[in-house]
Short mmCIF file of C-alpha atoms and ligand atoms in Angstrom, two decimals:
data_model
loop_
_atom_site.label_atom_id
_atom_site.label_comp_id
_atom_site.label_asym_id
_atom_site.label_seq_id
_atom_site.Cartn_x
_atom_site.Cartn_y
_atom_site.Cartn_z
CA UNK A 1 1.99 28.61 9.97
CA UNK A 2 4.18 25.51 10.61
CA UNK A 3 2.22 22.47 8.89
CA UNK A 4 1.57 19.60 11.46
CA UNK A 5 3.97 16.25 10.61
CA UNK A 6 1.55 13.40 9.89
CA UNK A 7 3.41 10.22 12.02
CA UNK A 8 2.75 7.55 9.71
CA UNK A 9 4.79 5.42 12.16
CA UNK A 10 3.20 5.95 16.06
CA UNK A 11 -0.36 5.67 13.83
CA UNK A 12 0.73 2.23 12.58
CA UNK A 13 2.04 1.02 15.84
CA UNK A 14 -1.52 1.87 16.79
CA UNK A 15 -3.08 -0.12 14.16
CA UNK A 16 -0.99 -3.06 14.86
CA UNK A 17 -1.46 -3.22 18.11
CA UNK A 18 -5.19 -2.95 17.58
CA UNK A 19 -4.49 -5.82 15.31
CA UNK A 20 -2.79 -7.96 17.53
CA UNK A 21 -5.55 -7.94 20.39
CA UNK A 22 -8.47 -8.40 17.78
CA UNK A 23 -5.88 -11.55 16.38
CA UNK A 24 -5.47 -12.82 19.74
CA UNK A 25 -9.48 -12.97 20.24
CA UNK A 26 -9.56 -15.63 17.26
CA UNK A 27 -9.59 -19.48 17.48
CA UNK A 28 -5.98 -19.66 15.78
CA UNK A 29 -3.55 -17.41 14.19
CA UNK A 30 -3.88 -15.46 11.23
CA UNK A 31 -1.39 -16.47 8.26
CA UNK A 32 0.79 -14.86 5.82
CA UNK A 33 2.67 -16.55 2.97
CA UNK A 34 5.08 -13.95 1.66
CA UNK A 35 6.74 -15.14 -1.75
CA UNK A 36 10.13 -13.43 -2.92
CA UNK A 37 11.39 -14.56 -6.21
CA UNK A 38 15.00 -13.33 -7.00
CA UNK A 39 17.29 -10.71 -4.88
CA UNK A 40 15.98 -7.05 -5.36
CA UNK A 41 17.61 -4.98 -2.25
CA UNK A 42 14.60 -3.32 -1.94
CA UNK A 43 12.25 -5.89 -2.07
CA UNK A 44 14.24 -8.44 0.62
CA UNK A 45 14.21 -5.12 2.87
CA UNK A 46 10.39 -5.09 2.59
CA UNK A 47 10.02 -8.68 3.30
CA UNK A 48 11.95 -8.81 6.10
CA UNK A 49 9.70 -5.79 7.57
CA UNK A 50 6.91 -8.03 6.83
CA UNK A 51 8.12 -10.72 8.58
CA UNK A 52 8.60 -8.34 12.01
CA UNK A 53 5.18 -6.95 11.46
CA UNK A 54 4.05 -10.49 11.62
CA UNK A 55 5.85 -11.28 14.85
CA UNK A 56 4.18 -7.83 16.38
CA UNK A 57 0.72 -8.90 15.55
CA UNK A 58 1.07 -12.17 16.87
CA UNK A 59 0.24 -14.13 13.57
CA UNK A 60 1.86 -16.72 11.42
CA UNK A 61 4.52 -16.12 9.12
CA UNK A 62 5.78 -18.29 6.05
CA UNK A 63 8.43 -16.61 3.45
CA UNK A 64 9.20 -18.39 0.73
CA UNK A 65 12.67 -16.75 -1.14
CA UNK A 66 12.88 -18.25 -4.32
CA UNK A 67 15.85 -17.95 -6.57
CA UNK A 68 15.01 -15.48 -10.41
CA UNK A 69 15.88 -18.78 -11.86
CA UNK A 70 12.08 -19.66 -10.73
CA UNK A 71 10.19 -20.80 -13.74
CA UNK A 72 6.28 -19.34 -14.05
CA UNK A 73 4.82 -23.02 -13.84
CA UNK A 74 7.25 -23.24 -10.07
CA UNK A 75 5.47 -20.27 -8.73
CA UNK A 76 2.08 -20.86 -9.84
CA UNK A 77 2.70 -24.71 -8.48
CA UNK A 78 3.42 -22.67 -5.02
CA UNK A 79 0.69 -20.61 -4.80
CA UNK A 80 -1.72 -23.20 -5.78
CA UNK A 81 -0.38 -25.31 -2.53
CA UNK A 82 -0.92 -22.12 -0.53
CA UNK A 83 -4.33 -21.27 -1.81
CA UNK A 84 -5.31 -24.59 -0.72
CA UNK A 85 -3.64 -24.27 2.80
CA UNK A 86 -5.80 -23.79 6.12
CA UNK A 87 -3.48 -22.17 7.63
CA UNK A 88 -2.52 -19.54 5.36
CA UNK A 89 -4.98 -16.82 5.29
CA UNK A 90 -3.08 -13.95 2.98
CA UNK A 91 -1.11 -14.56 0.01
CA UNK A 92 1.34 -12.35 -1.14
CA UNK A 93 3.82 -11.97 -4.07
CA UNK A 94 6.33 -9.14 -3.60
CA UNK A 95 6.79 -6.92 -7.13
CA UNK A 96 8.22 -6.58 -9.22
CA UNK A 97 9.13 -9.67 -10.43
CA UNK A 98 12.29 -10.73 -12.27
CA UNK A 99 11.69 -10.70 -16.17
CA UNK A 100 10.32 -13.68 -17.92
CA UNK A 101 7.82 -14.44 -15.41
CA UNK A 102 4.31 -13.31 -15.64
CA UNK A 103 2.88 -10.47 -13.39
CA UNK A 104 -0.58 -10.89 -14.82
CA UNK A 105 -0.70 -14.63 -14.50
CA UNK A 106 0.37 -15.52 -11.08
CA UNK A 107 -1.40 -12.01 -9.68
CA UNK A 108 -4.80 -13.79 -11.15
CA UNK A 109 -3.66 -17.17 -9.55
CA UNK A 110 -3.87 -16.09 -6.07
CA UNK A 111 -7.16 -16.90 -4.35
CA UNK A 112 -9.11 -13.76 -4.29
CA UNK A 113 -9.97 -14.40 -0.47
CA UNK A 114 -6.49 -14.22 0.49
CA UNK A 115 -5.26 -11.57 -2.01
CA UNK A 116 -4.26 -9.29 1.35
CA UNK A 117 -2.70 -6.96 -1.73
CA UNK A 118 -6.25 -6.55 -3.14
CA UNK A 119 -4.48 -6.87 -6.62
CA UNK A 120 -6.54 -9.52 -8.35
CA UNK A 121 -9.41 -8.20 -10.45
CA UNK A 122 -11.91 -9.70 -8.66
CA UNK A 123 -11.09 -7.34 -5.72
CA UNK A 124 -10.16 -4.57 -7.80
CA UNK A 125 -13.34 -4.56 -8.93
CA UNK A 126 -14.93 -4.57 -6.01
CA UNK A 127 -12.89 -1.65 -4.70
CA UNK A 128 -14.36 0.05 -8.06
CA UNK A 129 -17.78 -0.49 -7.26
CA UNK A 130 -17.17 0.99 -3.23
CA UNK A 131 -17.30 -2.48 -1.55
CA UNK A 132 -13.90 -3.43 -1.09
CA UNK A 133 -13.50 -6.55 0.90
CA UNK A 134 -9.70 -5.60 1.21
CA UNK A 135 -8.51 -1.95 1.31
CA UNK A 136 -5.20 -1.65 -1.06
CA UNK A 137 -2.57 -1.09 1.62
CA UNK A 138 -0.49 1.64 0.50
CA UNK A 139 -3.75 3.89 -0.13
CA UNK A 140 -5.83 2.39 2.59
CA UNK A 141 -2.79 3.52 5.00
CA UNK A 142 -3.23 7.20 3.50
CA UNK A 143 -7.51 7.08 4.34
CA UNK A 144 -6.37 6.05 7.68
CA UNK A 145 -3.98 8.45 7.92
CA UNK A 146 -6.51 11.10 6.76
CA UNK A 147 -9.55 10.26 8.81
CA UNK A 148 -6.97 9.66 12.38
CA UNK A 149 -6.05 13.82 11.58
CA UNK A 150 -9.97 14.74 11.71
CA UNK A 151 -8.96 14.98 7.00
CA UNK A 152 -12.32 14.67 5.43
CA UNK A 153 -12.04 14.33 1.57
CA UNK A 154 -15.71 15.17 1.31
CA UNK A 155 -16.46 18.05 -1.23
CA UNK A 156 -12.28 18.76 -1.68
CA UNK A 157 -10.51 19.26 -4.39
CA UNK A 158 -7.84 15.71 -4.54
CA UNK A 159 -5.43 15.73 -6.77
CA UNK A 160 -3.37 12.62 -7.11
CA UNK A 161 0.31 12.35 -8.91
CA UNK A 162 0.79 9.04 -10.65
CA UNK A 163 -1.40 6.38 -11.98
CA UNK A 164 -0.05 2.97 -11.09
CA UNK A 165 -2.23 -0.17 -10.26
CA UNK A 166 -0.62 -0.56 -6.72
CA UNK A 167 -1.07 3.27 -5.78
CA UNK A 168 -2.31 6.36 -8.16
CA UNK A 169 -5.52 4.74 -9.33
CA UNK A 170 -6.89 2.72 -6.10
CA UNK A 171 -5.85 5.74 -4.64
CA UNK A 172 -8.23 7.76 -6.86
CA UNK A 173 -11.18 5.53 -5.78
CA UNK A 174 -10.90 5.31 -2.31
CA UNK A 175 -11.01 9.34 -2.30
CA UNK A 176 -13.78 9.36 -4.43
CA UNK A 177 -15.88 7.11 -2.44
CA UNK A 178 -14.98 9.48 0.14
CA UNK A 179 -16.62 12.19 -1.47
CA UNK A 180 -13.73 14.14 -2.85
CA UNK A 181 -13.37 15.59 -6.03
CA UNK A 182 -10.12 13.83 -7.72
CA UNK A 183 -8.34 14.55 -10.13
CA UNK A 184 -5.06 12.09 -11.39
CA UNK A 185 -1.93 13.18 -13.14
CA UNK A 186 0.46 11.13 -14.79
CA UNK A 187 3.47 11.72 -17.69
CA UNK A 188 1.44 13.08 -20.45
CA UNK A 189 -0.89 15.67 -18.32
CA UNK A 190 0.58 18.94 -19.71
CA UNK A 191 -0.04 20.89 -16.65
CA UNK A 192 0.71 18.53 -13.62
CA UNK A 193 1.90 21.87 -11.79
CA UNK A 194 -0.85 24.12 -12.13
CA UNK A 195 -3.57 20.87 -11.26
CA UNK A 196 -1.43 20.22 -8.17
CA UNK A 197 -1.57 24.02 -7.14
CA UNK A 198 -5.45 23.57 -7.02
CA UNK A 199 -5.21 20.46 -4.99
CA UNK A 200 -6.87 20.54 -1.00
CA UNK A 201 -5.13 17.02 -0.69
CA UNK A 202 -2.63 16.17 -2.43
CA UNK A 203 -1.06 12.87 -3.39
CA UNK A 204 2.05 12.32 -5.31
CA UNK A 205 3.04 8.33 -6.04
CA UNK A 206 5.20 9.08 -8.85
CA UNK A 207 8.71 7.84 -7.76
CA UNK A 208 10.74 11.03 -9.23
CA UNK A 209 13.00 13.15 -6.56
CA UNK A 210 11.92 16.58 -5.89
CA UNK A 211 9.04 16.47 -8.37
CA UNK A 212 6.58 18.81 -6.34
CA UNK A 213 7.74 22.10 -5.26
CA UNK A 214 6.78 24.56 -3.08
CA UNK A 215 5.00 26.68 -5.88
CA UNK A 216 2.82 23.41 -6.28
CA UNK A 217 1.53 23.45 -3.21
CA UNK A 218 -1.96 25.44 -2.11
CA UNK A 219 -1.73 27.32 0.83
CA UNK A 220 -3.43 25.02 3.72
CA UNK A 221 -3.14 22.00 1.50
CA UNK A 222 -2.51 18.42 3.18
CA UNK A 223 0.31 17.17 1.22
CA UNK A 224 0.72 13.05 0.88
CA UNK A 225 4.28 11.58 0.12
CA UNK A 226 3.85 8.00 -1.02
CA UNK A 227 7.44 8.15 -3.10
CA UNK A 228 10.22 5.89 -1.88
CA UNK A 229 13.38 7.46 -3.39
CA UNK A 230 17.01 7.36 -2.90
CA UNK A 231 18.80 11.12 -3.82
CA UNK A 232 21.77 11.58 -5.33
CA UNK A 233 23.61 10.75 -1.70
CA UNK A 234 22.19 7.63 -1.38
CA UNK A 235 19.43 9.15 1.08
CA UNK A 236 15.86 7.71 1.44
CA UNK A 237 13.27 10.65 0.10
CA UNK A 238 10.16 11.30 -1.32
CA UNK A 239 8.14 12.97 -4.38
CA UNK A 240 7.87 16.13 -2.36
CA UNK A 241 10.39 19.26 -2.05
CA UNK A 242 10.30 19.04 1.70
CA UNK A 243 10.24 22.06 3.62
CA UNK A 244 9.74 24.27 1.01
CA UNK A 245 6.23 22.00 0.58
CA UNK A 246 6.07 22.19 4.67
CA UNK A 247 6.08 25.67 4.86
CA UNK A 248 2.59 26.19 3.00
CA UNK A 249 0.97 22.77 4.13
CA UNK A 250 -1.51 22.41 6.79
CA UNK A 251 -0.48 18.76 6.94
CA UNK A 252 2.49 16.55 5.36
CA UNK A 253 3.78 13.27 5.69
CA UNK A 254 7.78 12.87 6.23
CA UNK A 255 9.77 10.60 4.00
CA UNK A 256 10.62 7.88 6.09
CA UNK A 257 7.99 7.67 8.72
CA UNK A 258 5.06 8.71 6.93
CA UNK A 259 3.22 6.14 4.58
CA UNK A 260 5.59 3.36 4.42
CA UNK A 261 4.88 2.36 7.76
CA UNK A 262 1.08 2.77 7.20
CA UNK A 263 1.15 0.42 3.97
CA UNK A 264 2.68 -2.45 6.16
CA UNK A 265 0.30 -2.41 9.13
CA UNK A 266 -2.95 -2.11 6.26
CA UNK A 267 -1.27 -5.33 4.73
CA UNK A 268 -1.41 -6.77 8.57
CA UNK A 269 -5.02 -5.60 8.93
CA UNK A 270 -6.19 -7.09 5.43
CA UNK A 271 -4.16 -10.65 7.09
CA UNK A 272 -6.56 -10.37 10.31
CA UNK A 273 -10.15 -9.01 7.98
CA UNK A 274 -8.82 -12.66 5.64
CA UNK A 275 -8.30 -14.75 8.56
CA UNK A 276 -11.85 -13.77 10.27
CA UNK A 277 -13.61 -14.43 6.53
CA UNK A 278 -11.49 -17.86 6.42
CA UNK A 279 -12.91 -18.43 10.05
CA UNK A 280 -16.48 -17.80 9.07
N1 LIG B 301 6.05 -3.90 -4.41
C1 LIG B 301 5.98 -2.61 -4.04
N2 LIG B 301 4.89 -2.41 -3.27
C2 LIG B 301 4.27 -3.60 -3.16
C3 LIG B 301 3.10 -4.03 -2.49
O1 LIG B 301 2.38 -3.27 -1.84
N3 LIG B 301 2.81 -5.36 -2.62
C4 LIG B 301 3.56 -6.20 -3.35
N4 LIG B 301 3.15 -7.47 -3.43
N5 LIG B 301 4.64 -5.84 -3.99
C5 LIG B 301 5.00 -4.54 -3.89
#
């Protein structure tokens, strides 16, 4: 049976729009301060996006492109004027950063009520106790995408590829709130392949071309592509062997169109859920 495409993109233009009407009910705009220190391709491509999703929702936009020059005391300077700024409801600094500043440092310096990320301890720990204030966006796009497919991790078997801060472990959490039963992977599990084989859902965040095959993938299984890759001709891919993973999947998500999309409008939805806190 042909597995149903998960469209990551017409769910976030839903999202967004929902966003926009719930932004336009509010006494000003919502605000984002996007900070972009040095010139990563990839990074300047996902600000930019930002910046469009802003326009879409109707809120306020501020980017601040700073050159890798930029020393650590410079960028905390910044976001200390932002944290203190009315008008700016979500702060956030695009990783990575160039080397010789501190990740840890200026990730802690953002106020945790506009830490739209949900990177800062603070709200990483109150994702880990199930009461998230902000839903990480990347795997708050994939419960979205879940629950809008009638997906209910509840008593499932979740198996999730990759154990990063910004994806694997929140991940992990926000399925196990959900009931599932999960199960992460990473570079030292000796049998990644036979785990994902079990998996009802599976996730893969691991950044590695044609890492899950078809022979990893349960028959039925819903099958999550979070990967961003480029293959060998330059073309944008996931984790996941494709149709060989499509054939045997009940659902998968397509790489583009799938979660990127989904991460962006979550980011826009943490902006408005900031704003109304900021608004009291
Ligand atoms: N770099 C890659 N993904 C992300 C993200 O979700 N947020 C930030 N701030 N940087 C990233």
């Amino acid at each position: 049976m042909a597995a149903t495409i998960i469209d990551g993109k017409a769910l976030a233009t839903q999202v967004k729009a929902q966003v926009r009407e719930e932004a336009a009910g509010l006494p000003r705009k919502p605000g984002l301060a996007v900070i972009l220190v040095g010139d990563n391709p990839a990074s300047r491509v996902y600000v930019t996006s930002k910046r469009k999703d802003c326009e879409e929702c109707g809120f306020l936009s501020e980017e601040f492109a700073l050159p890798a020059t930029t020393t650590q005391k410079e960028l905390l300077s910044l976001i200390d004027g932002l944290n203190h700024r009315d008008d700016i409801d979500g702060i956030l600094c695009q990783l990575p950063l160039p080397q010789g500043l501190n990740e840890r440092e200026v990730l802690l310096a953002i106020d945790p009520a506009k830490d739209v990320d949900c990177f800062h301890p603070y709200n990483v720990g109150l994702l880990t106790i199930g009461e998230p204030r902000f839903q990480p966006c990347t795997p708050g796009g994939v419960m979205e995408m879940l629950k809008t497919y009638g997906i209910s991790p509840a008593g499932k078997r979740c198996v999730v590829l990759g154990r990063s801060n910004i994806v694997g472990k929140p991940m992990a959490l926000l399925l196990l709130h959900a009931h599932g039963t999960v199960t992460v992977c990473h570079s030292k599990t000796p049998n990644m392949a036979e785990l994902a084989a079990e998996a009802d859902i599976l996730v893969s965040a691991v950044g590695k071309t044609g890492l899950v095959t078809g022979d990893m993938v349960k028959e039925g299984a819903v099958v999550i592509d979070v990967a961003m890759n480029r293959n060998a001709a330059g073309k944008l891919c996931g984790d996941v062997c494709y149709a060989e993973a499509a054939e045997k999947a009940s659902f998968i998500t397509p790489v583009p169109g799938g979660v990127g999309p989904m991460t962006r409008a979550m980011l826009m939805r943490n902006t408005l859920t900031a704003a109304r806190m900021h608004l009291g």
